[in-house]
Short mmCIF file of C-alpha atoms in Angstrom, two decimals:
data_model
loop_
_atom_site.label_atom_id
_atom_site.label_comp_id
_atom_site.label_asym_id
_atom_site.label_seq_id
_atom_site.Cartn_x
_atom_site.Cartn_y
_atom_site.Cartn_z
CA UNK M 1 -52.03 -15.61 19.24
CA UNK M 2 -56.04 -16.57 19.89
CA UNK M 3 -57.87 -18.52 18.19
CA UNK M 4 -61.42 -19.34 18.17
CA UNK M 5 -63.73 -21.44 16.43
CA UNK M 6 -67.52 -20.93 16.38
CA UNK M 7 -70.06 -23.97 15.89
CA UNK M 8 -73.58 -24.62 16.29
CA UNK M 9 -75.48 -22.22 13.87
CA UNK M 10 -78.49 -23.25 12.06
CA UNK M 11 -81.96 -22.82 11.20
CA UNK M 12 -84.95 -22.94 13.52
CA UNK M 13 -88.49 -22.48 13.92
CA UNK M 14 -89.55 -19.22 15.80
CA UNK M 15 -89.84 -19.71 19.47
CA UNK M 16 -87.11 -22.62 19.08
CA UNK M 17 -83.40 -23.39 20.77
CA UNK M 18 -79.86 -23.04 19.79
CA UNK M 19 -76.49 -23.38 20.99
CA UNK M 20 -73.83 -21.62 19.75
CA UNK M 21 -69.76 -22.96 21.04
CA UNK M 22 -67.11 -20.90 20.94
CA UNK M 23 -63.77 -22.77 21.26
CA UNK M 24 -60.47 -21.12 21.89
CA UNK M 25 -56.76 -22.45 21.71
CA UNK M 26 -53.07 -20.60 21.10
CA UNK M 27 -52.43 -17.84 23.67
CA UNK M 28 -56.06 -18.45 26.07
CA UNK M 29 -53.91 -16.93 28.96
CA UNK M 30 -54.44 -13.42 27.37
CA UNK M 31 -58.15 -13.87 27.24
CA UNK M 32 -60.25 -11.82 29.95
CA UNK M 33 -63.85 -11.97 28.12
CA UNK M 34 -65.18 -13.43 26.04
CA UNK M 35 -68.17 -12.18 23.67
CA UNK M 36 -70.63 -13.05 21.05
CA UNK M 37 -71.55 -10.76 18.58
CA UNK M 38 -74.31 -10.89 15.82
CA UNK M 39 -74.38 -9.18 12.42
CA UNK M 40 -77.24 -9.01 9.97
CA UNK M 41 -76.93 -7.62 6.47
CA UNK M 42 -76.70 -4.05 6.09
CA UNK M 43 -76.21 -3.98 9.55
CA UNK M 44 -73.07 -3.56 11.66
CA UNK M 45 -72.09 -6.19 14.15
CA UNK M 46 -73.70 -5.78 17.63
CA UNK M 47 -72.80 -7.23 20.84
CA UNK M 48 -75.12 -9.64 22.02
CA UNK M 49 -73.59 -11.37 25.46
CA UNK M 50 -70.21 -11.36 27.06
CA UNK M 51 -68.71 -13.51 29.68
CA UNK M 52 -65.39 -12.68 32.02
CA UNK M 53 -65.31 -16.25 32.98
CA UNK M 54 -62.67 -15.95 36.08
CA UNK M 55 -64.96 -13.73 37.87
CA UNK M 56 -68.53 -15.22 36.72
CA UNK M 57 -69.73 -11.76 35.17
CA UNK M 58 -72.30 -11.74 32.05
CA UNK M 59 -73.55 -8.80 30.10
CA UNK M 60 -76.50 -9.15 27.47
CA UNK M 61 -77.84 -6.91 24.87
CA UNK M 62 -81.07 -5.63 25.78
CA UNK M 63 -82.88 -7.37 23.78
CA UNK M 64 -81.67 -10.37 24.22
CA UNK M 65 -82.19 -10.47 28.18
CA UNK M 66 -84.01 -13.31 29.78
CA UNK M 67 -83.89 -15.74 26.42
CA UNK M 68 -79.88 -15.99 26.12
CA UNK M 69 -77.25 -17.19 28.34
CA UNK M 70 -73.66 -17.24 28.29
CA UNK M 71 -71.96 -19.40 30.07
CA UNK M 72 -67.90 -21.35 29.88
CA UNK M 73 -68.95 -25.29 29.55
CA UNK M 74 -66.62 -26.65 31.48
CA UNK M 75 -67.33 -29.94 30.21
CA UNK M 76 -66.46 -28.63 26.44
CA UNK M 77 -64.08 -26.36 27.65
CA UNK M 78 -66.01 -23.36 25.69
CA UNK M 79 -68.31 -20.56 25.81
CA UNK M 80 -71.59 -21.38 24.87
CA UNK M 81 -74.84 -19.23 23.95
CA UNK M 82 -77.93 -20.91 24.71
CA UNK M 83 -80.47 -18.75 22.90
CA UNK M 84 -83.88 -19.58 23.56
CA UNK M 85 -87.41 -18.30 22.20
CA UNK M 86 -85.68 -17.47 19.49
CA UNK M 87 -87.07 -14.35 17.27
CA UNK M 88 -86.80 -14.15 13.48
CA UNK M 89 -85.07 -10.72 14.53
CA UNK M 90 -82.31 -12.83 15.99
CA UNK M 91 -81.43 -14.46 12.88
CA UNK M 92 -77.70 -13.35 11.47
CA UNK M 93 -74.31 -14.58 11.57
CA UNK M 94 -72.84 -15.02 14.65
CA UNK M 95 -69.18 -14.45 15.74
CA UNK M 96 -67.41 -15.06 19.39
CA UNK M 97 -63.81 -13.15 19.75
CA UNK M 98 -61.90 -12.74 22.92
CA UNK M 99 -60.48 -9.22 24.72
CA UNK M 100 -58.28 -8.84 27.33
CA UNK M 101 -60.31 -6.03 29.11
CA UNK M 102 -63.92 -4.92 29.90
CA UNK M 103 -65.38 -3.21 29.17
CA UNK M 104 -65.27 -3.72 25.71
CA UNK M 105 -65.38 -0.32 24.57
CA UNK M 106 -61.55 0.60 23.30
CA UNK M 107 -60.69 -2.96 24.43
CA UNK M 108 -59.62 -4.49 20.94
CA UNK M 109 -60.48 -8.17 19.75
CA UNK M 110 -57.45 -10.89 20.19
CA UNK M 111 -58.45 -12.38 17.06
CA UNK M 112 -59.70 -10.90 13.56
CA UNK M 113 -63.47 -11.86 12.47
CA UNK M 114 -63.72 -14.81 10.41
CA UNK M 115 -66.77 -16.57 9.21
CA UNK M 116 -68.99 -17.20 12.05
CA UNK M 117 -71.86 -19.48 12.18
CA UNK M 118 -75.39 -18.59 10.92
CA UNK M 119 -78.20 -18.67 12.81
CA UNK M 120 -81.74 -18.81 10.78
CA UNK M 121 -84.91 -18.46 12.81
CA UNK M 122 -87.85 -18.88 9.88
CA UNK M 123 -91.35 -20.43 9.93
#
């Protein structure tokens, strides 16, 4: 089995910085990409940025494009998303999980959803 662990939620001023870690252990072999998703309430989870780390491919969201990067940290060993001029419309929980495929669609997660971190961007 996967596991991951999200970290680095919090709350921040419009126009402000975050990173978000995700950190995987257990069966990492299996993992192809890697993706960040965001949910707000009475919303359903979106896709915001993926990474296939072994072949240095990203995909973002459309509206996140030129303020978010994914990248694997080498020196943390995880995949961070440095979101930048951040929008209160980015604000929501945020949860990484790992497929073995892309793309993503029919490609199932390795790892059920658990909490994620929370990201609040308020004035």
């Amino acid at each position: 089995q996967v596991q991951l662990m999200e970290s680095g939620g919090g709350s921040v001023q419009p126009g402000g910085s975050l990173r978000l870690s995700c950190a995987a252990s257990g069966e990492t072999f299996r993992i192809y990409t890697v993706a960040w998703y965001r949910q707000t309430p009475g919303n359903q989870r979106e896709l915001v940025a993926a990474i296939i780390p072994s072949g240095d491919f990203t995909d973002y969201a459309d509206s996140v494009k030129g303020r978010f990067t994914i990248f694997f940290n080498s020196a943390t060993q995880t995949v961070d998303l440095q979101m930048n001029s951040l929008k209160a419309e980015d604000g929501g929980v945020y949860y990484c999980n790992a497929h073995e495929c892309w793309p993503l669609t029919g490609c199932p997660e390795l790892t059920s959803w658990d909490q994620g971190t929370r990201v609040i961007v308020s004035s």
